[in-house]
Tab-separated table of C-alpha atoms in Angstrom:
chain	number	residue	atom	x	y	z
Q	1	UNK	CA	0.010	-0.004	-0.007
Q	2	UNK	CA	2.035	2.946	-1.249
Q	3	UNK	CA	0.926	6.506	-0.694
Q	4	UNK	CA	1.882	9.097	-3.351
Q	5	UNK	CA	1.999	12.531	-1.767
Q	6	UNK	CA	2.725	15.974	-3.272
Q	7	UNK	CA	5.779	17.172	-1.309
Q	8	UNK	CA	5.030	20.800	-1.975
Q	9	UNK	CA	1.760	20.560	-0.095
Q	10	UNK	CA	2.456	18.282	2.111
Q	11	UNK	CA	-2.629	-12.984	11.060
Q	12	UNK	CA	-0.441	-14.468	10.455
Q	13	UNK	CA	-1.521	-15.545	6.982
Q	14	UNK	CA	-0.533	-13.423	3.979
Q	15	UNK	CA	-3.143	-10.845	3.078
Q	16	UNK	CA	-2.353	-8.219	0.479
Q	17	UNK	CA	-3.493	-4.757	1.404
Q	18	UNK	CA	-5.689	-2.642	-0.868
Q	19	UNK	CA	-3.751	-0.354	-3.203
Q	20	UNK	CA	-4.559	3.225	-2.192
Q	21	UNK	CA	-3.531	6.644	-3.395
Q	22	UNK	CA	-3.742	9.930	-1.455
Q	23	UNK	CA	-4.082	13.046	-3.566
Q	24	UNK	CA	-3.886	16.683	-2.397
Q	25	UNK	CA	-5.187	19.680	-4.231
Q	26	UNK	CA	-5.154	23.412	-3.453
Q	27	UNK	CA	-8.979	23.427	-3.718
Q	28	UNK	CA	-9.105	21.067	-0.731
Q	29	UNK	CA	-7.757	23.707	1.661
Q	30	UNK	CA	-10.278	25.749	3.625
Q	31	UNK	CA	-8.158	28.885	3.189
Q	32	UNK	CA	-4.609	29.784	2.230
Q	33	UNK	CA	-2.150	28.664	4.933
Q	34	UNK	CA	0.560	31.126	5.872
Q	35	UNK	CA	4.132	30.233	6.596
Q	36	UNK	CA	3.444	30.886	10.291
Q	37	UNK	CA	0.611	28.374	10.263
Q	38	UNK	CA	2.904	25.840	8.593
Q	39	UNK	CA	5.024	25.902	11.745
Q	40	UNK	CA	2.502	24.095	13.864
Q	41	UNK	CA	3.123	23.765	17.574
Q	42	UNK	CA	2.235	20.195	18.539
Q	43	UNK	CA	1.340	21.332	22.050
Q	44	UNK	CA	-1.659	23.185	20.541
Q	45	UNK	CA	-2.947	20.234	18.526
Q	46	UNK	CA	-5.080	17.470	19.929
Q	47	UNK	CA	-4.252	14.507	17.738
Q	48	UNK	CA	-6.352	11.417	18.113
Q	49	UNK	CA	-4.304	8.348	19.034
Q	50	UNK	CA	-4.072	5.750	16.280
Q	51	UNK	CA	-3.823	2.762	18.549
Q	52	UNK	CA	-3.622	1.427	22.069
Q	53	UNK	CA	-1.080	3.050	24.416
Q	54	UNK	CA	0.839	1.325	27.217
Q	55	UNK	CA	-0.561	3.806	29.730
Q	56	UNK	CA	-3.104	6.649	29.966
Q	57	UNK	CA	-0.634	9.512	30.193
Q	58	UNK	CA	-1.344	10.826	26.695
Q	59	UNK	CA	-5.098	10.889	27.442
Q	60	UNK	CA	-4.413	12.960	30.526
Q	61	UNK	CA	-2.169	15.408	28.669
Q	62	UNK	CA	0.949	14.118	30.465
Q	63	UNK	CA	2.723	12.587	27.493
Q	64	UNK	CA	5.758	14.862	27.884
Q	65	UNK	CA	6.299	13.703	31.467
Q	66	UNK	CA	5.500	10.056	30.789
Q	67	UNK	CA	8.105	7.533	31.856
Q	68	UNK	CA	5.779	4.561	32.076
Q	69	UNK	CA	7.556	1.332	31.131
Q	70	UNK	CA	10.969	2.966	31.276
Q	71	UNK	CA	12.354	1.029	34.251
Q	72	UNK	CA	15.617	-0.056	32.624
Q	73	UNK	CA	18.804	1.895	33.234
Q	74	UNK	CA	21.340	-0.217	31.270
Q	75	UNK	CA	21.231	-0.459	27.497
Q	76	UNK	CA	23.350	-2.715	25.247
Q	77	UNK	CA	23.051	-0.456	22.204
Q	78	UNK	CA	21.822	2.952	21.089
Q	79	UNK	CA	21.040	4.694	17.786
Q	80	UNK	CA	24.032	5.139	15.492
Q	81	UNK	CA	24.892	8.749	14.624
Q	82	UNK	CA	26.814	7.470	11.617
Q	83	UNK	CA	23.995	5.313	10.312
Q	84	UNK	CA	21.003	7.581	9.872
Q	85	UNK	CA	19.269	9.636	7.203
Q	86	UNK	CA	19.604	13.419	7.093
Q	87	UNK	CA	16.218	14.113	8.626
Q	88	UNK	CA	16.868	11.958	11.746
Q	89	UNK	CA	18.023	13.715	14.907
Q	90	UNK	CA	19.342	11.662	17.824
Q	91	UNK	CA	19.087	12.938	21.406
Q	92	UNK	CA	18.957	11.891	25.056
Q	93	UNK	CA	21.950	9.683	25.364
Q	94	UNK	CA	21.466	8.429	21.819
Q	95	UNK	CA	18.333	6.523	22.814
Q	96	UNK	CA	15.677	8.871	21.386
Q	97	UNK	CA	15.311	9.887	17.758
Q	98	UNK	CA	13.220	12.681	16.291
Q	99	UNK	CA	12.273	12.698	12.599
Q	100	UNK	CA	11.653	15.750	10.393
Q	101	UNK	CA	11.836	18.354	13.182
Q	102	UNK	CA	10.627	21.198	10.927
Q	103	UNK	CA	8.638	19.578	8.157
Q	104	UNK	CA	8.572	16.312	6.327
Q	105	UNK	CA	9.756	15.945	2.737
Q	106	UNK	CA	10.015	12.161	2.624
Q	107	UNK	CA	11.055	9.207	4.728
Q	108	UNK	CA	13.799	9.201	7.412
Q	109	UNK	CA	15.426	6.254	9.199
Q	110	UNK	CA	18.056	5.354	11.743
Q	111	UNK	CA	19.894	2.147	12.597
Q	112	UNK	CA	21.192	0.716	15.868
Q	113	UNK	CA	24.913	0.715	16.543
Q	114	UNK	CA	25.316	-2.987	17.415
Q	115	UNK	CA	25.111	-5.983	15.080
Q	116	UNK	CA	22.846	-8.877	15.999
Q	117	UNK	CA	23.945	-12.238	14.735
Q	118	UNK	CA	23.990	-15.215	17.105
Q	119	UNK	CA	22.038	-14.747	20.350
Q	120	UNK	CA	18.520	-13.960	21.636
Q	121	UNK	CA	17.845	-10.237	21.341
Q	122	UNK	CA	14.980	-8.213	22.761
Q	123	UNK	CA	14.355	-4.487	22.588
Q	124	UNK	CA	11.461	-2.088	23.034
Q	125	UNK	CA	10.634	1.114	21.158
Q	126	UNK	CA	8.265	3.645	22.695
Q	127	UNK	CA	6.235	5.972	20.487
Q	128	UNK	CA	6.828	9.323	22.176
Q	129	UNK	CA	4.807	11.539	19.811
Q	130	UNK	CA	1.600	11.283	17.798
Q	131	UNK	CA	1.751	8.371	15.344
Q	132	UNK	CA	0.371	9.244	11.912
Q	133	UNK	CA	1.277	9.813	8.293
Q	134	UNK	CA	2.183	7.528	5.421
Q	135	UNK	CA	4.123	5.219	7.757
Q	136	UNK	CA	6.099	4.857	10.958
Q	137	UNK	CA	7.909	1.526	11.215
Q	138	UNK	CA	10.018	-0.715	13.437
Q	139	UNK	CA	12.148	-3.643	12.268
Q	140	UNK	CA	15.595	-4.968	11.366
Q	141	UNK	CA	17.909	-4.550	8.435
Q	142	UNK	CA	21.331	-5.428	7.057
Q	143	UNK	CA	24.107	-2.955	6.309
Q	144	UNK	CA	23.100	-3.073	2.642
Q	145	UNK	CA	20.096	-0.876	3.116
Q	146	UNK	CA	20.488	2.785	2.055
Q	147	UNK	CA	18.911	4.871	4.808
Q	148	UNK	CA	18.756	7.936	2.571
Q	149	UNK	CA	17.186	6.284	-0.476
Q	150	UNK	CA	13.677	7.501	0.378
Q	151	UNK	CA	14.560	10.939	1.699
Q	152	UNK	CA	12.317	12.567	-0.975
Q	153	UNK	CA	9.641	9.850	-1.051
Q	154	UNK	CA	6.827	9.189	1.411
Q	155	UNK	CA	6.747	5.400	1.756
Q	156	UNK	CA	6.848	2.309	3.969
Q	157	UNK	CA	10.615	2.120	3.873
Q	158	UNK	CA	11.479	-0.913	6.069
Q	159	UNK	CA	10.691	-4.003	4.070
Q	160	UNK	CA	10.747	-2.433	0.640
Q	161	UNK	CA	13.679	-4.661	-0.285
Q	162	UNK	CA	15.268	-7.986	0.597
Q	163	UNK	CA	17.553	-6.383	3.193
Q	164	UNK	CA	14.908	-5.261	5.720
Q	165	UNK	CA	11.941	-6.663	7.610
Q	166	UNK	CA	9.426	-4.249	9.096
Q	167	UNK	CA	6.223	-3.707	11.089
Q	168	UNK	CA	4.108	-0.649	10.282
Q	169	UNK	CA	2.026	1.279	12.782
Q	170	UNK	CA	-0.967	0.194	10.756
Q	171	UNK	CA	-0.316	-3.386	11.910
Q	172	UNK	CA	1.031	-4.652	8.580
Q	173	UNK	CA	4.272	-6.553	8.062
Q	174	UNK	CA	6.408	-5.815	5.009
Q	175	UNK	CA	9.356	-7.600	3.343
Q	176	UNK	CA	10.295	-7.336	-0.360
Q	177	UNK	CA	7.354	-4.965	-0.738
Q	178	UNK	CA	4.974	-7.761	0.210
Q	179	UNK	CA	2.498	-6.744	2.936
Q	180	UNK	CA	0.290	-8.778	5.138
Q	181	UNK	CA	-1.950	-8.182	8.167
Q	182	UNK	CA	-0.351	-9.000	11.514
Q	183	UNK	CA	-1.772	-6.984	14.406
Q	184	UNK	CA	-3.925	-4.033	15.427
Q	185	UNK	CA	-2.287	-0.675	14.943
Q	186	UNK	CA	-0.262	1.234	17.522
Q	187	UNK	CA	-0.188	4.913	18.433
Q	188	UNK	CA	1.348	7.485	20.762
Q	189	UNK	CA	2.398	5.858	24.009
Q	190	UNK	CA	2.530	2.370	22.530
Q	191	UNK	CA	5.525	0.170	23.334
Q	192	UNK	CA	6.618	-2.075	20.453
Q	193	UNK	CA	8.789	-4.998	21.534
Q	194	UNK	CA	11.043	-6.916	19.155
Q	195	UNK	CA	12.411	-10.428	19.764
Q	196	UNK	CA	15.075	-11.604	17.349
Q	197	UNK	CA	15.911	-15.257	17.750
Q	198	UNK	CA	19.043	-15.922	15.722
Q	199	UNK	CA	19.096	-19.632	16.747
Q	200	UNK	CA	15.823	-20.352	15.043
Q	201	UNK	CA	16.049	-17.387	12.637
Q	202	UNK	CA	12.783	-15.816	13.716
Q	203	UNK	CA	11.576	-12.296	14.324
Q	204	UNK	CA	8.583	-11.683	16.630
Q	205	UNK	CA	6.904	-8.520	17.894
Q	206	UNK	CA	5.201	-7.472	21.096
Q	207	UNK	CA	2.652	-4.718	21.604
Q	208	UNK	CA	2.575	-3.150	25.039
Q	209	UNK	CA	4.463	-6.216	26.260
Q	210	UNK	CA	2.001	-8.687	24.907
Q	211	UNK	CA	3.309	-11.203	22.323
Q	212	UNK	CA	1.982	-10.973	18.765
Q	213	UNK	CA	3.617	-14.169	17.494
Q	214	UNK	CA	6.296	-14.936	14.919
Q	215	UNK	CA	6.352	-12.454	12.055
Q	216	UNK	CA	9.359	-13.632	9.975
Q	217	UNK	CA	11.446	-16.795	9.616
Q	218	UNK	CA	14.628	-17.727	7.718
Q	219	UNK	CA	16.938	-15.146	9.325
Q	220	UNK	CA	19.646	-17.592	10.391
Q	221	UNK	CA	23.172	-16.649	9.437
Q	222	UNK	CA	22.387	-12.983	8.759
Q	223	UNK	CA	23.973	-9.993	10.460
Q	224	UNK	CA	21.157	-7.619	11.344
Q	225	UNK	CA	20.600	-4.257	13.039
Q	226	UNK	CA	17.639	-2.649	14.693
Q	227	UNK	CA	16.018	0.044	12.503
Q	228	UNK	CA	13.125	2.502	12.662
Q	229	UNK	CA	11.689	4.860	10.063
Q	230	UNK	CA	9.098	7.637	9.802
Q	231	UNK	CA	7.498	9.910	7.235
Q	232	UNK	CA	5.682	12.006	9.864
Q	233	UNK	CA	6.819	15.504	10.756
Q	234	UNK	CA	8.042	15.941	14.340
Q	235	UNK	CA	7.615	12.255	15.156
Q	236	UNK	CA	9.741	10.513	17.760
Q	237	UNK	CA	10.694	7.067	19.047
Q	238	UNK	CA	12.741	6.044	22.056
Q	239	UNK	CA	14.647	2.919	23.099
Q	240	UNK	CA	13.447	1.971	26.572
Q	241	UNK	CA	14.871	-1.584	26.729
Q	242	UNK	CA	17.494	-3.563	24.853
Q	243	UNK	CA	19.132	-6.753	26.082
Q	244	UNK	CA	20.456	-10.025	24.852
Q	245	UNK	CA	20.819	-13.556	26.191
Q	246	UNK	CA	22.834	-16.537	24.920
Q	247	UNK	CA	20.902	-19.268	23.150
Q	248	UNK	CA	21.216	-21.986	25.788
Q	249	UNK	CA	19.371	-24.815	27.481
Q	250	UNK	CA	18.494	-22.324	30.215
Q	251	UNK	CA	16.785	-19.976	27.781
Q	252	UNK	CA	14.962	-22.840	26.033
Q	253	UNK	CA	13.704	-24.058	29.442
Q	254	UNK	CA	12.348	-20.542	30.046
Q	255	UNK	CA	10.520	-20.689	26.730
Q	256	UNK	CA	8.938	-24.013	27.655
Q	257	UNK	CA	7.897	-22.708	31.062
Q	258	UNK	CA	6.213	-19.736	29.450
Q	259	UNK	CA	4.296	-22.044	27.107
Q	260	UNK	CA	3.033	-24.457	29.780
Q	261	UNK	CA	2.225	-21.976	32.520
Q	262	UNK	CA	-1.037	-20.051	31.970
Q	263	UNK	CA	-0.320	-16.777	30.235
Q	264	UNK	CA	-1.956	-14.613	32.889
Q	265	UNK	CA	0.570	-15.810	35.487
Q	266	UNK	CA	4.092	-14.569	36.035
Q	267	UNK	CA	6.460	-17.545	35.588
Q	268	UNK	CA	8.794	-16.216	38.258
Q	269	UNK	CA	5.909	-16.143	40.745
Q	270	UNK	CA	4.230	-19.382	39.678
Q	271	UNK	CA	7.388	-21.535	39.912
Q	272	UNK	CA	9.439	-21.863	43.080
Q	273	UNK	CA	13.052	-21.001	42.195
Q	274	UNK	CA	16.196	-20.372	44.254
Q	275	UNK	CA	16.393	-16.635	45.088
Q	276	UNK	CA	19.617	-16.172	43.128
Q	277	UNK	CA	18.288	-17.813	39.985
Q	278	UNK	CA	15.032	-15.896	40.316
Q	279	UNK	CA	16.870	-12.577	40.447
Q	280	UNK	CA	19.076	-13.566	37.521
Q	281	UNK	CA	16.160	-14.473	35.309
Q	282	UNK	CA	14.282	-11.331	36.333
Q	283	UNK	CA	17.203	-9.138	35.347
Q	284	UNK	CA	17.793	-10.912	32.026
Q	285	UNK	CA	14.625	-12.468	30.563
Q	286	UNK	CA	11.729	-10.882	32.465
Q	287	UNK	CA	10.281	-9.833	29.078
Q	288	UNK	CA	9.787	-13.524	28.259
Q	289	UNK	CA	8.475	-14.698	31.624
Q	290	UNK	CA	6.079	-11.809	32.449
Q	291	UNK	CA	2.305	-12.368	32.416
Q	292	UNK	CA	0.027	-11.226	29.621
Q	293	UNK	CA	-3.709	-11.520	28.915
Q	294	UNK	CA	-4.795	-14.464	26.811
Q	295	UNK	CA	-6.486	-12.085	24.401
Q	296	UNK	CA	-3.240	-10.254	23.824
Q	297	UNK	CA	-2.597	-10.643	20.144
Q	298	UNK	CA	-4.642	-11.142	17.096
Q	299	UNK	CA	-4.297	-10.417	13.427
Q	300	UNK	CA	-6.336	-7.703	11.767
Q	301	UNK	CA	-9.650	-8.983	10.463
Q	302	UNK	CA	-9.238	-6.821	7.395
Q	303	UNK	CA	-6.248	-5.379	5.591
Q	304	UNK	CA	-8.256	-2.354	4.543
Q	305	UNK	CA	-7.165	0.870	6.213
Q	306	UNK	CA	-9.245	3.954	6.952
Q	307	UNK	CA	-7.402	7.258	6.710
Q	308	UNK	CA	-8.224	10.407	8.637
Q	309	UNK	CA	-7.196	14.038	8.221
Q	310	UNK	CA	-4.311	13.503	10.665
Q	311	UNK	CA	-2.611	10.934	8.370
Q	312	UNK	CA	-0.881	13.644	6.293
Q	313	UNK	CA	2.902	13.753	6.794
Q	314	UNK	CA	3.563	17.391	5.930
Q	315	UNK	CA	4.436	19.867	8.657
Q	316	UNK	CA	2.808	17.936	11.415
Q	317	UNK	CA	-0.590	16.391	12.090
Q	318	UNK	CA	-2.545	19.457	10.938
Q	319	UNK	CA	-6.307	19.332	10.825
Q	320	UNK	CA	-6.268	22.191	8.272
Q	321	UNK	CA	-5.367	19.662	5.557
Q	322	UNK	CA	-8.064	17.761	3.751
Q	323	UNK	CA	-7.539	15.116	1.127
Q	324	UNK	CA	-9.332	12.578	-1.014
Q	325	UNK	CA	-8.771	8.862	-0.708
Q	326	UNK	CA	-9.016	7.106	-4.009
Q	327	UNK	CA	-8.980	3.344	-4.636
Q	328	UNK	CA	-7.044	2.261	-7.668
Q	329	UNK	CA	-8.924	0.170	-10.185
Q	330	UNK	CA	-8.784	-3.477	-9.283
C-alpha cells in the first residue's frame, strides 16, 4: 500500500493490502495557509491516538512527562549517529530519535549501533509523539540498506527490499514490498517490543508487552541491526529496553515454562526458584516470563485501512489539511 503525496503541499496468513492513493489539491484547503501556520506547535494540537497506548498519560495530557515502562537503566546499544538519514536527529543519550523536526519531505530512518547475529535479542521502542502519516515503522535490516534512499519519497521504507523486515504502525508486516496483516495498529504511548531469535532465525513482535507471534522466519546466518523509520513531521521514538541472552538450554527451558504456565501468570511467581536464579532471570529475561492476557494478540480482520485528516505527513498532524482517498482500479 504505497501513498503518493505531493511534497510541496504536504494474522499471520498473507493478506495483500488494498492499493490506495492519497491526492492533495489546493482546492481542498479551507483557506490559504501562511508560513506561520505551517510551523504548527504540537502542544496546541489534539491529535487522536491511532492505537492502544501502554498507559493513559497521553489521554491525561501528560505525554511529555510520561516515563511509564521505562524502568531499565542499562542499554546494550543505542542509535548510530553514523547510520541515519539526514532528517533523523538523535538525542537523550542516543536513545531517542526525532524525525523531520521542521517539516517532512520524505522518509527518514536510523539504525542501531550494534550488530545482532547469534544470540537472543529483545528491545522495546516507545512511540513518544503522535503516530500518523504515510508510515512509521520498526524492524531490522542489514548494512546493505540505504537509509537515505527515500529521503524525498513518502513510503513504507522498512521491508521495501530484501535487506529489511518491518512492522508498520498500521499493523502490517512488510518484506520485499509484500505486505500482510499481523496486528492491530499502535499509536502514541505504545511500546513495540522486538524479539530476534538468531538460533531459530525468527523475528517476533510485542505490543505493550503482549506477544503478537512470529512475524518472519529464515533469518539464520544474517547480520542484522535494529532500525526504525518515519515519514511524519516531528515524530519521535525512544529505546526503553534492549538486552540479549545466549541461546542456551537455560533460555529454552524458560521458553517451555512460558508455554506451559497459563499466560496470565508470572512464571517467576508461579514456579518456586532459588532466590539467586530468580533474580538472575528477572534481570535478564523478564520480558519472556512476564504475564500477559490471553487475548493479547490477534491479526487484523481486514487489511483495509481507513485514513483520517491526521494521516498527512507534511508539517505535522494538521487538521487544516483535507484530502481525497481514491482506490485504484482493481
